[in-house]
Coordinates of C-alpha atoms and ligand atoms in Angstrom, one line a residue:
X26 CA 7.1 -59.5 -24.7
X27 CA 6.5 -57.4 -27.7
X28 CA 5.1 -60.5 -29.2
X29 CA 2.6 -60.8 -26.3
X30 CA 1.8 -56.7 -26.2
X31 CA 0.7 -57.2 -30.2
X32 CA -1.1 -60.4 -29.2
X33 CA -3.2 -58.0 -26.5
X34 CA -3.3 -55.0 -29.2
X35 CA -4.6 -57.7 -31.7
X36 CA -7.3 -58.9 -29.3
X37 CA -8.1 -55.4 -28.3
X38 CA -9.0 -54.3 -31.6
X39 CA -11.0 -57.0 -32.4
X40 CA -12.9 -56.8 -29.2
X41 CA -13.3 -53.5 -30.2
X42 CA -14.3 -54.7 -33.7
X43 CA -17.2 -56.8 -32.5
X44 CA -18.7 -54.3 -29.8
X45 CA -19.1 -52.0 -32.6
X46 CA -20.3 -54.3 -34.7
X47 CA -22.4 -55.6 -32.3
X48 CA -23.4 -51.6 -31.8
X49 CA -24.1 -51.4 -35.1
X50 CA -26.5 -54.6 -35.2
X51 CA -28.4 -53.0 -32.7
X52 CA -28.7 -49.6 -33.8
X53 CA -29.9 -51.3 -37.0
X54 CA -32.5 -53.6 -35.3
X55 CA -34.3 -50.3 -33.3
X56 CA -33.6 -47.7 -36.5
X57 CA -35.3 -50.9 -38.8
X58 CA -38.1 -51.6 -36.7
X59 CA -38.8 -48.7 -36.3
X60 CA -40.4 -47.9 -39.5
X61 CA -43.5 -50.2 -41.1
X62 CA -43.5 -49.4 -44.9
X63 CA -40.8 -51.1 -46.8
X64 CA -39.7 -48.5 -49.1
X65 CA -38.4 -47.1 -45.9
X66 CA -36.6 -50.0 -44.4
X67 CA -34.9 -50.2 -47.9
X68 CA -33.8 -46.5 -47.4
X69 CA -32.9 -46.7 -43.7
X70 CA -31.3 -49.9 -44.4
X71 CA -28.9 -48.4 -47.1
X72 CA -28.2 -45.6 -44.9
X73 CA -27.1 -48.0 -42.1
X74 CA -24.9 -49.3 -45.0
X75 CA -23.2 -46.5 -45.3
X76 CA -21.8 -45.7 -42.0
X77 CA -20.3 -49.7 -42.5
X78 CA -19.0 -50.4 -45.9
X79 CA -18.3 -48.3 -49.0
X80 CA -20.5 -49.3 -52.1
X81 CA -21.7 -47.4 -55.1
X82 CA -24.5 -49.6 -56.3
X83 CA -27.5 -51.4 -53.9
X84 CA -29.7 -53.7 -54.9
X85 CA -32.2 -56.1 -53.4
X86 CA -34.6 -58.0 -55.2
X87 CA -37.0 -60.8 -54.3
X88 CA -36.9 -64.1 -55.3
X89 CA -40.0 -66.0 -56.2
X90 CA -39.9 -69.9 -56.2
X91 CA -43.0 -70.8 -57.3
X92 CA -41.7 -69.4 -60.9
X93 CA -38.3 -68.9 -60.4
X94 CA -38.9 -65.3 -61.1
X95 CA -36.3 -62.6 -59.9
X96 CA -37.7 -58.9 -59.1
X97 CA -36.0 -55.9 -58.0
X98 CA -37.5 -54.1 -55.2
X99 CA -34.9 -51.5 -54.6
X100 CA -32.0 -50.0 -56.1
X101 CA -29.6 -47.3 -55.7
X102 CA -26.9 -46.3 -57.7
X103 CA -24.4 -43.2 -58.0
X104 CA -26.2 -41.3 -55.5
X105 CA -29.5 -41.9 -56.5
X106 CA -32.9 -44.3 -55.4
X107 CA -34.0 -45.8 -58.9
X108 CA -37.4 -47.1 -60.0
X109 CA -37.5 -50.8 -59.4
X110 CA -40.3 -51.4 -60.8
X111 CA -38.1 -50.6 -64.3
X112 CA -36.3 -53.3 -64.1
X113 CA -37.4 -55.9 -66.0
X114 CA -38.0 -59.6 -63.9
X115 CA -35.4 -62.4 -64.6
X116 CA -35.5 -65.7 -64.8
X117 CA -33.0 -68.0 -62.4
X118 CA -30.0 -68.9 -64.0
X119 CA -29.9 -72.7 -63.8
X120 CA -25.9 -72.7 -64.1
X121 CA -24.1 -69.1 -63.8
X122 CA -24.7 -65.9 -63.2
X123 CA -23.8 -64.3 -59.8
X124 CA -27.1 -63.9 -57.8
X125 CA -28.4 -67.0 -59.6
X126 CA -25.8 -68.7 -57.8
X127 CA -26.2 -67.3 -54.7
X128 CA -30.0 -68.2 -54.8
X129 CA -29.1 -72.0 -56.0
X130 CA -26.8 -72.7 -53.1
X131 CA -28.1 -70.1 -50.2
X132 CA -24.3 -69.1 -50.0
X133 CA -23.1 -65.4 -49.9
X134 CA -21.4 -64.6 -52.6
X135 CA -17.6 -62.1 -52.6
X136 CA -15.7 -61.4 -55.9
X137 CA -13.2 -58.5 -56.5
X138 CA -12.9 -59.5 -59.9
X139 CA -16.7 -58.5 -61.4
X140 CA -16.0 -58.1 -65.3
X141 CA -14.1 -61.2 -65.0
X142 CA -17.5 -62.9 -63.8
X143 CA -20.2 -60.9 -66.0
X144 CA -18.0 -62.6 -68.7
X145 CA -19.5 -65.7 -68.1
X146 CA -23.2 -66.8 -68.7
X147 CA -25.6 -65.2 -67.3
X148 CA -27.8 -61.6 -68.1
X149 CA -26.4 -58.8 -66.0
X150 CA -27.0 -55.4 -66.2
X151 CA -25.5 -52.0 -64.7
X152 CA -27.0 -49.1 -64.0
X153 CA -25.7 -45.6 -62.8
X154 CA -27.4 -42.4 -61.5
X155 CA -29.4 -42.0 -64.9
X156 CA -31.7 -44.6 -63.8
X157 CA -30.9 -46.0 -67.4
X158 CA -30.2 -49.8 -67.7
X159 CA -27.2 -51.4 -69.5
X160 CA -26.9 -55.1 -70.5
X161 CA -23.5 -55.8 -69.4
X162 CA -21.1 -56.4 -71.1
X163 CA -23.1 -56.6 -74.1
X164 CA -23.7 -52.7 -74.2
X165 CA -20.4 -51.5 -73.0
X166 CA -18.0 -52.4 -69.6
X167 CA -19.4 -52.6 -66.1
X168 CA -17.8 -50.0 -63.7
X169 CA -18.2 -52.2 -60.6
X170 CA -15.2 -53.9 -59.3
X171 CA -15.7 -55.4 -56.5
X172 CA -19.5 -57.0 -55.6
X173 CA -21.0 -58.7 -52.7
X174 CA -24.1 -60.6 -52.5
X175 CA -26.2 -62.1 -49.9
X176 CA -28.9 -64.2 -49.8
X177 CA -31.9 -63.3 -48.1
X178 CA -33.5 -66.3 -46.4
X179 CA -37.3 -66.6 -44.4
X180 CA -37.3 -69.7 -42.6
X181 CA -34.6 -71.4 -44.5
X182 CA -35.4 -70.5 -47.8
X183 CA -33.7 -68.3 -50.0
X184 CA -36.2 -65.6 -50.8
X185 CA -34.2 -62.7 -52.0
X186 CA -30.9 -61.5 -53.0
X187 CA -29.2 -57.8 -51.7
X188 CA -26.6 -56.9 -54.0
X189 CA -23.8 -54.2 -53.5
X190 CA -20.8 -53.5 -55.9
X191 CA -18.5 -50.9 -55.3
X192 CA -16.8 -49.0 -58.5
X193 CA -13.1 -49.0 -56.7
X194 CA -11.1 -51.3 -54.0
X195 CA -12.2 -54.5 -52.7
X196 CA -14.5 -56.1 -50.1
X197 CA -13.4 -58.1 -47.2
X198 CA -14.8 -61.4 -45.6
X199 CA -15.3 -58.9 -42.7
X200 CA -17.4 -56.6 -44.7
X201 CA -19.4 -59.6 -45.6
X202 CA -20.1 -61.1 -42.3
X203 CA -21.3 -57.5 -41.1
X204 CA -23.6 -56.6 -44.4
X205 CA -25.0 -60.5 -43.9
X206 CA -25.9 -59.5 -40.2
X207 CA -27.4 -56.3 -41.9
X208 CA -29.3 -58.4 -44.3
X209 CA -30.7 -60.5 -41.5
X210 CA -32.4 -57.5 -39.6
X211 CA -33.5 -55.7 -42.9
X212 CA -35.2 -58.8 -44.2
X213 CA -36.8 -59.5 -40.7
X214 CA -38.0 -55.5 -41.2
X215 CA -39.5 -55.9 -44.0
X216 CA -41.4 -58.9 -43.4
X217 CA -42.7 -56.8 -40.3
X218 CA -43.6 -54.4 -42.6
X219 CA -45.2 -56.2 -45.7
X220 CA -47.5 -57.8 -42.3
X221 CA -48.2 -54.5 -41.4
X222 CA -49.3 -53.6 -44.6
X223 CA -51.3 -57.2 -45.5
X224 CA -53.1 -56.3 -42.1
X225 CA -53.7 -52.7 -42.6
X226 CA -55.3 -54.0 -46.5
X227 CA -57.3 -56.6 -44.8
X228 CA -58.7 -54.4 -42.3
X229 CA -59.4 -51.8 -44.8
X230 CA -61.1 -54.2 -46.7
X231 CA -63.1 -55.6 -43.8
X232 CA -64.0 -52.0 -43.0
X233 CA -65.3 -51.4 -46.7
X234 CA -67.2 -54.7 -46.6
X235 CA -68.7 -53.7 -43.3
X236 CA -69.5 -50.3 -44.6
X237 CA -71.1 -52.2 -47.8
X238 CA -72.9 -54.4 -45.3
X239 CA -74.6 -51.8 -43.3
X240 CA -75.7 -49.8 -46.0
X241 CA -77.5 -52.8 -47.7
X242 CA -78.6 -53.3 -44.6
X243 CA -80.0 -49.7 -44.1
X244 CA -81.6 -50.0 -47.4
X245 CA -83.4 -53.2 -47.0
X246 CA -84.4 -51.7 -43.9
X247 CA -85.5 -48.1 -45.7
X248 CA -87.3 -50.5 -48.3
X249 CA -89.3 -52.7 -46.1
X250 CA -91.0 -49.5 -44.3
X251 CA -91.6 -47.8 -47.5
X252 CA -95.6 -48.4 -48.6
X253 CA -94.1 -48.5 -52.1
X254 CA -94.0 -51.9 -53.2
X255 CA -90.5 -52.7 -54.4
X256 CA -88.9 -55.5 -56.7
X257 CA -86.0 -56.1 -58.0
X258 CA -86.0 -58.4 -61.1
X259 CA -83.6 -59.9 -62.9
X260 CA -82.9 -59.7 -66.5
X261 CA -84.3 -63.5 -67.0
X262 CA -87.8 -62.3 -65.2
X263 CA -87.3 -63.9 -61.5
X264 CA -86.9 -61.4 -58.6
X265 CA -84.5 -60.8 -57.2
X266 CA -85.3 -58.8 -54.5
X267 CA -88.8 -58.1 -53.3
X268 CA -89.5 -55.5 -49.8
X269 CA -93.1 -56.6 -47.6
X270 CA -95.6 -54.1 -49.6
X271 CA -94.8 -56.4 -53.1
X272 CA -95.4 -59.5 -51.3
X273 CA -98.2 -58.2 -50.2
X274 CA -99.5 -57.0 -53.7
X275 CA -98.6 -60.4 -55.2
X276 CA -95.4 -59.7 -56.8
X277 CA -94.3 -63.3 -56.6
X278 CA -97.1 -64.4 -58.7
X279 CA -96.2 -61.7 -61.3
X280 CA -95.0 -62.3 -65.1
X281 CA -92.4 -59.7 -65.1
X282 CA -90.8 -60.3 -68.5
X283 CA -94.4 -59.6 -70.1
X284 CA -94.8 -56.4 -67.8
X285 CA -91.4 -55.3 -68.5
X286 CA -92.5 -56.0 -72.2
X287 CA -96.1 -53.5 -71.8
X288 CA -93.9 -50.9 -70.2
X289 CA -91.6 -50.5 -72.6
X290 CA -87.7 -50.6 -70.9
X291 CA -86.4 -47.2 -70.5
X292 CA -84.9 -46.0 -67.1
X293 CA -87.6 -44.0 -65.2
X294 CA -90.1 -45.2 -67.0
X295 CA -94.2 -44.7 -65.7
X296 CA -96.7 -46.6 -66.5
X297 CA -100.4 -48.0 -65.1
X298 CA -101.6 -50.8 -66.3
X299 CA -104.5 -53.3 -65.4
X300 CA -102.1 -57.0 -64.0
X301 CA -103.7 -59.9 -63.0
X302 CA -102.9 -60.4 -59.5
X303 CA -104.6 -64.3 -58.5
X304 CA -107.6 -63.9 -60.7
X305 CA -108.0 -60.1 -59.8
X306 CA -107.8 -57.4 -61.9
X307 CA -105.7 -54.4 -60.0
X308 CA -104.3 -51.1 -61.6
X309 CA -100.8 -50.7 -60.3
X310 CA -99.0 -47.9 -61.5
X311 CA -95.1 -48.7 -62.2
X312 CA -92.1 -46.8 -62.1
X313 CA -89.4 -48.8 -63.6
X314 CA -85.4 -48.1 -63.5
X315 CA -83.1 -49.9 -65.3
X316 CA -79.5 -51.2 -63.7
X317 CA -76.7 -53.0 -64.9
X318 CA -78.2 -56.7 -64.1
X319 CA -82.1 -55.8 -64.4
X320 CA -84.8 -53.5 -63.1
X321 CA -85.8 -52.3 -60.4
X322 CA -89.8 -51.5 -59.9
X323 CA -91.7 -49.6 -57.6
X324 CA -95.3 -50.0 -57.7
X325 CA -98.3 -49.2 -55.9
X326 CA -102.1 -50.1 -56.3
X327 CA -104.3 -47.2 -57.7
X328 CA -107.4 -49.8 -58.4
X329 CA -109.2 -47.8 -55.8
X330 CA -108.1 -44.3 -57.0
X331 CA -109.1 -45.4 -60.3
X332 CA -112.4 -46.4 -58.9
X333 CA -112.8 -43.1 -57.5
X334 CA -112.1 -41.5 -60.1
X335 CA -114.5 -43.5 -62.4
X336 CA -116.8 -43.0 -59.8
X337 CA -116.9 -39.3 -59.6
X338 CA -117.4 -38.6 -62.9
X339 CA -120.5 -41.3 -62.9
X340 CA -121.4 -39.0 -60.0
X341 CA -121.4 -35.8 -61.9
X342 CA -123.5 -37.7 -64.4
X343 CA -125.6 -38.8 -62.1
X344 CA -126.2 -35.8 -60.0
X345 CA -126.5 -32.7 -62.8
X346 CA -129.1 -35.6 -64.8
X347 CA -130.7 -35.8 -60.8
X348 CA -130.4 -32.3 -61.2
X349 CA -131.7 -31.1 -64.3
X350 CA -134.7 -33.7 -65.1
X351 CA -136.6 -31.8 -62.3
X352 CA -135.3 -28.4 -62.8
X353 CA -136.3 -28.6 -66.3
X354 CA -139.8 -29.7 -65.1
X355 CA -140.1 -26.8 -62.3
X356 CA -139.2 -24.0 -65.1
X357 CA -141.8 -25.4 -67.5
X358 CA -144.3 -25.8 -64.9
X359 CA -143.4 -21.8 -63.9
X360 CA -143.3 -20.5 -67.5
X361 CA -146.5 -21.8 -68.5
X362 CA -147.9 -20.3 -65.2
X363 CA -146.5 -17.3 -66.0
X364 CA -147.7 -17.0 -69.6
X365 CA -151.0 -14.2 -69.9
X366 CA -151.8 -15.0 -73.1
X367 CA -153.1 -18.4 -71.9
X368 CA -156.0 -18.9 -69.6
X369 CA -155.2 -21.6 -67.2
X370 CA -158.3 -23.3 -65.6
X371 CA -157.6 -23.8 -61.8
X372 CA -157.4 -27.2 -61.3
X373 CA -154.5 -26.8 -64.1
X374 CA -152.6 -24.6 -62.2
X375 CA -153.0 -26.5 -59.3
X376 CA -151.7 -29.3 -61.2
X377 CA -148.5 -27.2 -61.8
X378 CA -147.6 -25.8 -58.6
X379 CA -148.0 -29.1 -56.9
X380 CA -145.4 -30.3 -59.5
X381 CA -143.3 -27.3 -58.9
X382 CA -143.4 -28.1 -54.9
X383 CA -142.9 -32.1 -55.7
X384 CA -139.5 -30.9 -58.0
X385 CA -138.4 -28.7 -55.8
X386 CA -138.5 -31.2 -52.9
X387 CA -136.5 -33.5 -55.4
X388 CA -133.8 -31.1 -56.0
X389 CA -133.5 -30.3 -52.1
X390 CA -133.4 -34.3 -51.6
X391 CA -130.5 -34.4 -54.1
X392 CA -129.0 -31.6 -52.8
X393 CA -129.2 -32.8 -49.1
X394 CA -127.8 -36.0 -49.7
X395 CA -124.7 -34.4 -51.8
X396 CA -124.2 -32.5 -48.1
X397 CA -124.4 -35.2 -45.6
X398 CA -122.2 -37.2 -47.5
X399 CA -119.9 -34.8 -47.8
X400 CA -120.5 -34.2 -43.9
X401 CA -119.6 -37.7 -43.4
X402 CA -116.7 -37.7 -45.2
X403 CA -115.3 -34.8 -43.2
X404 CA -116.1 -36.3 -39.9
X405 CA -118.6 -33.4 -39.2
X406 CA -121.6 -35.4 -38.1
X407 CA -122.6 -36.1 -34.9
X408 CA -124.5 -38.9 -33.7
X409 CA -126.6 -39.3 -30.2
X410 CA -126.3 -42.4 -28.6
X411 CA -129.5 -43.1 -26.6
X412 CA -132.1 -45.5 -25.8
X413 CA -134.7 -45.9 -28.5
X414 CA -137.7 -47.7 -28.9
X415 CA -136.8 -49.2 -32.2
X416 CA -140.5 -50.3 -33.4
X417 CA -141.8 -47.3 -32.5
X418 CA -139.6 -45.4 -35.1
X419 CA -139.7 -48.1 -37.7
X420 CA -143.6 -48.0 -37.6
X421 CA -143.2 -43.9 -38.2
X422 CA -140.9 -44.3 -41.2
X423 CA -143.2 -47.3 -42.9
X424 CA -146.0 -44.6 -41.9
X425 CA -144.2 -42.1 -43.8
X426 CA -142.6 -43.6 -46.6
X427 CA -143.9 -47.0 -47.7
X428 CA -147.7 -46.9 -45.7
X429 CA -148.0 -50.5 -47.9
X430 CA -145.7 -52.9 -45.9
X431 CA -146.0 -55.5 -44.1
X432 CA -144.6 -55.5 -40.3
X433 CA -143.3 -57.9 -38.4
X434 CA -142.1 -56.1 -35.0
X435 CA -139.8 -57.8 -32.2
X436 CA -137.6 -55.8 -30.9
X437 CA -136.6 -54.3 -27.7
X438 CA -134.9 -51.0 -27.7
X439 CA -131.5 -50.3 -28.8
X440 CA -128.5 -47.5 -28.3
X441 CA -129.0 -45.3 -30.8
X442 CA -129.6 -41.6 -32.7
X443 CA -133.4 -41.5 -33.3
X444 CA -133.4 -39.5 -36.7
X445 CA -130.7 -40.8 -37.7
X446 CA -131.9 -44.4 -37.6
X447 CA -135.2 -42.7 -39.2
X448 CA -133.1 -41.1 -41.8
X449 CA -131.5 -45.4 -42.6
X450 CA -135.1 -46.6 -42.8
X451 CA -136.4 -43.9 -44.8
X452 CA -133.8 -44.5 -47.5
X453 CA -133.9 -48.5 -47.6
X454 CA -138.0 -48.0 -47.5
X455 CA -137.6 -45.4 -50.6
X456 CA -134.9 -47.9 -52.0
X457 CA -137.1 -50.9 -52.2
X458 CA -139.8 -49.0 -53.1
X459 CA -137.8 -47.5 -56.3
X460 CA -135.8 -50.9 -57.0
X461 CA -138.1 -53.9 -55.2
X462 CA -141.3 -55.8 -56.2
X463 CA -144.6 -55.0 -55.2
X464 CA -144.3 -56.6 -51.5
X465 CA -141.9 -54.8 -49.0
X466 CA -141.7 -56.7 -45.8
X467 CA -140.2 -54.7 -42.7
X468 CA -138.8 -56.8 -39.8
X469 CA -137.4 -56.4 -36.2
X470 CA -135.8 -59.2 -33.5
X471 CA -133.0 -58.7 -30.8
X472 CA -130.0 -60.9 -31.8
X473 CA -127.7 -61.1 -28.7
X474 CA -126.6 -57.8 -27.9
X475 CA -127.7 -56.1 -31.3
X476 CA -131.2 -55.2 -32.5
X477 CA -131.5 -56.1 -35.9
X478 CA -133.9 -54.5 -38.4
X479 CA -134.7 -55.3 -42.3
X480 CA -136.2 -54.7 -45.5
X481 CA -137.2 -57.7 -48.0
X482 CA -138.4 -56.9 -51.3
X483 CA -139.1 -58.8 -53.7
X484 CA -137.9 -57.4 -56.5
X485 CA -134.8 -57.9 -59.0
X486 CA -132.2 -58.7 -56.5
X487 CA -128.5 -57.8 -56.8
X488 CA -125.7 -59.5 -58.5
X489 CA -123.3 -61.4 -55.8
X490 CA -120.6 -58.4 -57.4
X491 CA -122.6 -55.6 -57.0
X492 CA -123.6 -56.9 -52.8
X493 CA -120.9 -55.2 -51.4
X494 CA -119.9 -52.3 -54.2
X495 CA -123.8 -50.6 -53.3
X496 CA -122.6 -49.4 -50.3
X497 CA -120.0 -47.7 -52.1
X498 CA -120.2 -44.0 -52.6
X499 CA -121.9 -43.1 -56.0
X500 CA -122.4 -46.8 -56.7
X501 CA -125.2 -47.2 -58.9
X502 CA -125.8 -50.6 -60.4
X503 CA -126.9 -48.9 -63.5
X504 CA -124.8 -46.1 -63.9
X505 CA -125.5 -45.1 -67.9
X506 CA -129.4 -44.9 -66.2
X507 CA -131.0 -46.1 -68.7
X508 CA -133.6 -48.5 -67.1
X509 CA -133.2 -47.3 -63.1
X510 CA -135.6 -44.7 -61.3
X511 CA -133.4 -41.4 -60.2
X512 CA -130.9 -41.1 -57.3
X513 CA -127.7 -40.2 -57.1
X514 CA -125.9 -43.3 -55.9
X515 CA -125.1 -42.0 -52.5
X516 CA -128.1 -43.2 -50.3
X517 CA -126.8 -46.7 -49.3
X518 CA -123.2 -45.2 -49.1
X519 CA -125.2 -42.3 -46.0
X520 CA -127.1 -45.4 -44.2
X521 CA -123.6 -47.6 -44.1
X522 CA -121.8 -44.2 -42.5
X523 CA -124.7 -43.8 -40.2
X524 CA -125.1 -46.9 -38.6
X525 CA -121.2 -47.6 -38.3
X526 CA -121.4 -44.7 -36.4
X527 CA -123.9 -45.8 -34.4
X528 CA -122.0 -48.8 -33.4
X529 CA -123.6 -51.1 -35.7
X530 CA -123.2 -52.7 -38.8
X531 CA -125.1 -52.8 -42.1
X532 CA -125.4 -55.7 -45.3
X533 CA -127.5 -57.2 -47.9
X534 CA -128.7 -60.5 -48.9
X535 CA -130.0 -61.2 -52.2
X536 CA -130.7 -63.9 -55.0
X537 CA -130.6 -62.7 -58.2
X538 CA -134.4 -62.4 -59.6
X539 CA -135.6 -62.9 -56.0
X540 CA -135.8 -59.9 -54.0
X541 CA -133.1 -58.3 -51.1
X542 CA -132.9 -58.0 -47.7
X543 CA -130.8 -54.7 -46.7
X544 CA -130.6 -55.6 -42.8
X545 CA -128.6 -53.6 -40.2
X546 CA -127.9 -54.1 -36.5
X547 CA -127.8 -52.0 -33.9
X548 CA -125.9 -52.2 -30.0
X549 CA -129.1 -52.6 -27.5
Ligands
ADP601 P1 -129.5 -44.4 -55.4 O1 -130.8 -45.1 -55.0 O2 -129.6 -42.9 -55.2 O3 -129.0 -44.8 -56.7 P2 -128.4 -45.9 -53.3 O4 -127.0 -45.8 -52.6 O5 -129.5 -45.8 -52.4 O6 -128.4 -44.8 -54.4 O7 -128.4 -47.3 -54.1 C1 -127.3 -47.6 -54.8 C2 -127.7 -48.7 -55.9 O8 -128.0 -49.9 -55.2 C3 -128.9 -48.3 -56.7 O9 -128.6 -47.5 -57.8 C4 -129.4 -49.7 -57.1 O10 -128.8 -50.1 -58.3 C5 -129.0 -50.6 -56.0 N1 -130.2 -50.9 -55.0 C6 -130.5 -50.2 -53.9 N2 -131.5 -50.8 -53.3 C7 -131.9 -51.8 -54.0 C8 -132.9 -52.8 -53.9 N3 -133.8 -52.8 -52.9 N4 -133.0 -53.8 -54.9 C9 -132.1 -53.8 -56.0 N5 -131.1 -52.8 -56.1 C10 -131.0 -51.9 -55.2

């Protein structure tokens, strides 16, 4: 019965064999999984090695079919985790060499007998603690002795090789079966974990592209709010990029190289220049900034701050000439009354204070009007709306200013500030008198719901450009003065103000050569 009691022992041990083998497997499967970087699973899965087979050299490299290239991603030797990335790639071996082989026919691989194999063909090399390589046996004896190698496979195709040599003893077909069931559940980890990782990249980069997203889309946002007009051109002269305020201004029709060209290319670069925009001259005043793949300009339209500013100083010219002409007449007028050594008769010296009083009145006009439209401008002038008898005040200002004209009186009464409205007709009366003809024609009808009231002469006429710009503040068709009477350009600009803000509105029609009409309506 011995027999039979060793039979039992025999099966005992082996059943003992598997369950710890089968322990081992499954410690290996919850200690791999647990980990998602591979570096890790290599490290964990030598460790698991350990506590199953003795060894002195790891390696597992990857095995790429596409080129038949053979990396290392992990080696340990004598104690010590080496740089992989130092060992330099192999090709397959198309007939020996030991991992070759076991790549070729997908078939683990046992030999006790490693110098006898590294004889053959092939490129080996051995490594030790140092992390230095040695071509074996080219550069001196391998110290392995015994070496077993498995293939690792990924749906049936042999995608990598682990490698383990041992310096002393043997391995066993036992020691195989239980390092290839190793194998299996540190490949399977390491697939998890290079997953892990694609996923973790792609995500990252889905996050950066989102983050690149919403910040383009924060800017476009920022740029089509800004008033700035904003382009983005290329370096061959198209846009690439244009925000609502350069659409606006025309940018599409732009020549860019040739403005590029007159402001001269370096970054933050200002410049204002006169651009044709559809037939149109504006000033736009540029700030260009170069990038890598062309500039960027931000513009904006100063065509009416230039005006302005042209305007002001025809103003100043305007108004210290309004200015001076009569002061320069009321000191003569007083120094020659003030003489003694002169005996003035007294029709003379009436003669020179009734110029005196007529300059003076002259200055205080000038100076009056300089007020009120600075009054205006501030929003400090009131205006009554009430019922007045339209005629009635039209008839006072002819009486006053222009006794000459002819009537022709219609209307009923309107919503409006009586001296204000006097104040509009004095200044179109004293206008056509200054700039009209010899006839001055003063009308009145009801149009609808509006009164409307106007003033023909017949004298030169405006230009169709200059129609609109006299109601412009300091607008004087003849700015340099040589041929017009005196004023200061701001009497059309007073009567436009005026009768906006009596709810009406104000205009002129003329033919060049044939007279104007300044008309103006008023609510009833
Ligand atoms: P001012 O008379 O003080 O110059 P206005 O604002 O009243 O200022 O007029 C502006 C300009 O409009 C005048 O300088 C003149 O060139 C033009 N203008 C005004 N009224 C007439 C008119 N009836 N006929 C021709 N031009 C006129």
């Amino acid at each position: 019965m011995t027999g039979g009691h060793e039979a039992t022992a025999h099966v005992h041990a082996a059943l003992r064999r598997e369950a710890s083998l089968a322990r081992l497997l499954l410690d290996a499967a919850r200690l791999l999984g647990e980990t998602l970087e591979p570096q890790r699973v290599y490290e964990r899965f030598r460790e698991i090695l350990a506590d199953a087979v003795r060894y002195d050299g790891l390696i597992v490299s990857s095995y790429e079919p596409s080129d038949h290239s053979i990396r290392c991603d992990y080696a340990w030797a004598d104690g010590q985790t080496l740089d992989a990335s130092t060992f330099p790639p192999l090709q397959l071996n198309t007939e020996g060499g030991m991992q070759s082989q076991v790549i070729r026919t997908g078939r683990p691989f046992l030999t006790n007998d490693v110098a006898g194999h590294v004889a053959g063909p092939g490129v080996y090399y051995d490594t030790d603690g140092s992390g230095k390589l040695r071509k074996v046996p080219d550069e001196g004896p391998t110290d392995a002795q015994a070496a077993l190698m498995i293939p690792v496979k990924h749906e049936g195709v042999v995608v990598g090789v682990v490698q383990l040599m041992t310096d002393h003893g043997a391995y066993t077909g036992d020691d195989l079966d239980l390092v290839e069931g190793l194998v299996g559940q540190m490949a399977a980890a390491v697939r998890n974990a290079r997953l892990h990782e694609e996923r973790a990249r792609a995500e990252a980069r889905e996050a950066a592209a989102q983050a690149v997203a919403a910040e383009r889309e924060e800017a476009v946002r920022v740029l089509a709010a800004v008033g700035d007009a904003v382009v983005f051109v290329a370096e061959d002269g198209t846009i690439r990029y244009r925000n609502p305020a350069a659409a606006e201004l025309g940018a599409d029709d732009l020549d860019w190289q040739a403005i590029g060209a007159r402001i001269g290319a370096p970054a933050g670069t200002r410049a204002t220049l006169p651009v044709d925009v559809n037939g149109r001259e504006l000033w736009l005043s540029f700030v260009a900034v170069r990038t890598t793949d062309g500039v960027v300009y931000a513009f904006r339209d100063v065509t009416q701050d230039r005006e302005l500013d042209s305007a002001k100083s025809d103003f100043i010219a305007t108004v210290s000439h309004e200015l001076r002409t009569p002061m320069t007449s009321v000191l003569g007028a007083a120094m020659t009354l003030l003489r003694d050594d002169i005996d003035l008769a007294p029709e003379q010296r009436q003669e020179l204070l009734e110029m005196i009083a007529r300059q003076a009145q002259r200055l205080a006009h000038v100076t009056e009007e300089v007020l009120l439209a600075n009054s205006l401008d501030r929003g400090e002038i009131h205006v009554e709306r009430a019922e007045v008898d339209v005629d009635r005040v039209v008839r006072d200002a002819v009486q006053i200013q222009l006794p000459g004209a002819e009537l022709q009186l219609r209307a009923a009464t309107a919503t409006a500030d009586r001296d204000r409205l006097q104040q509009v007709l004095l200044n179109l009366l004293e206008n056509a008198t200054k700039y009209g003809g010899q006839h001055v024609l003063v009308t009145s009808e009801d149009r609808g719901d509006m009164v409307r009231i106007a003033v023909t002469d017949d004298g030169p006429g405006l230009a169709p450009g200059e129609q609109q710009r006299v109601f412009e503040k300091f607008f004087r068709a003849d700015p340099q003065m040589v041929h017009s009477p005196p004023g200061t350009g701001l009497g059309l600009y007073i009567c436009k103000e005026l009768v906006e803000r009596m709810g009406g509105r104000i205009g002129v029609d003329s033919h060049p050569g044939r007279g104007a009409t300044f008309w103006f309506e008023l609510p009833r």
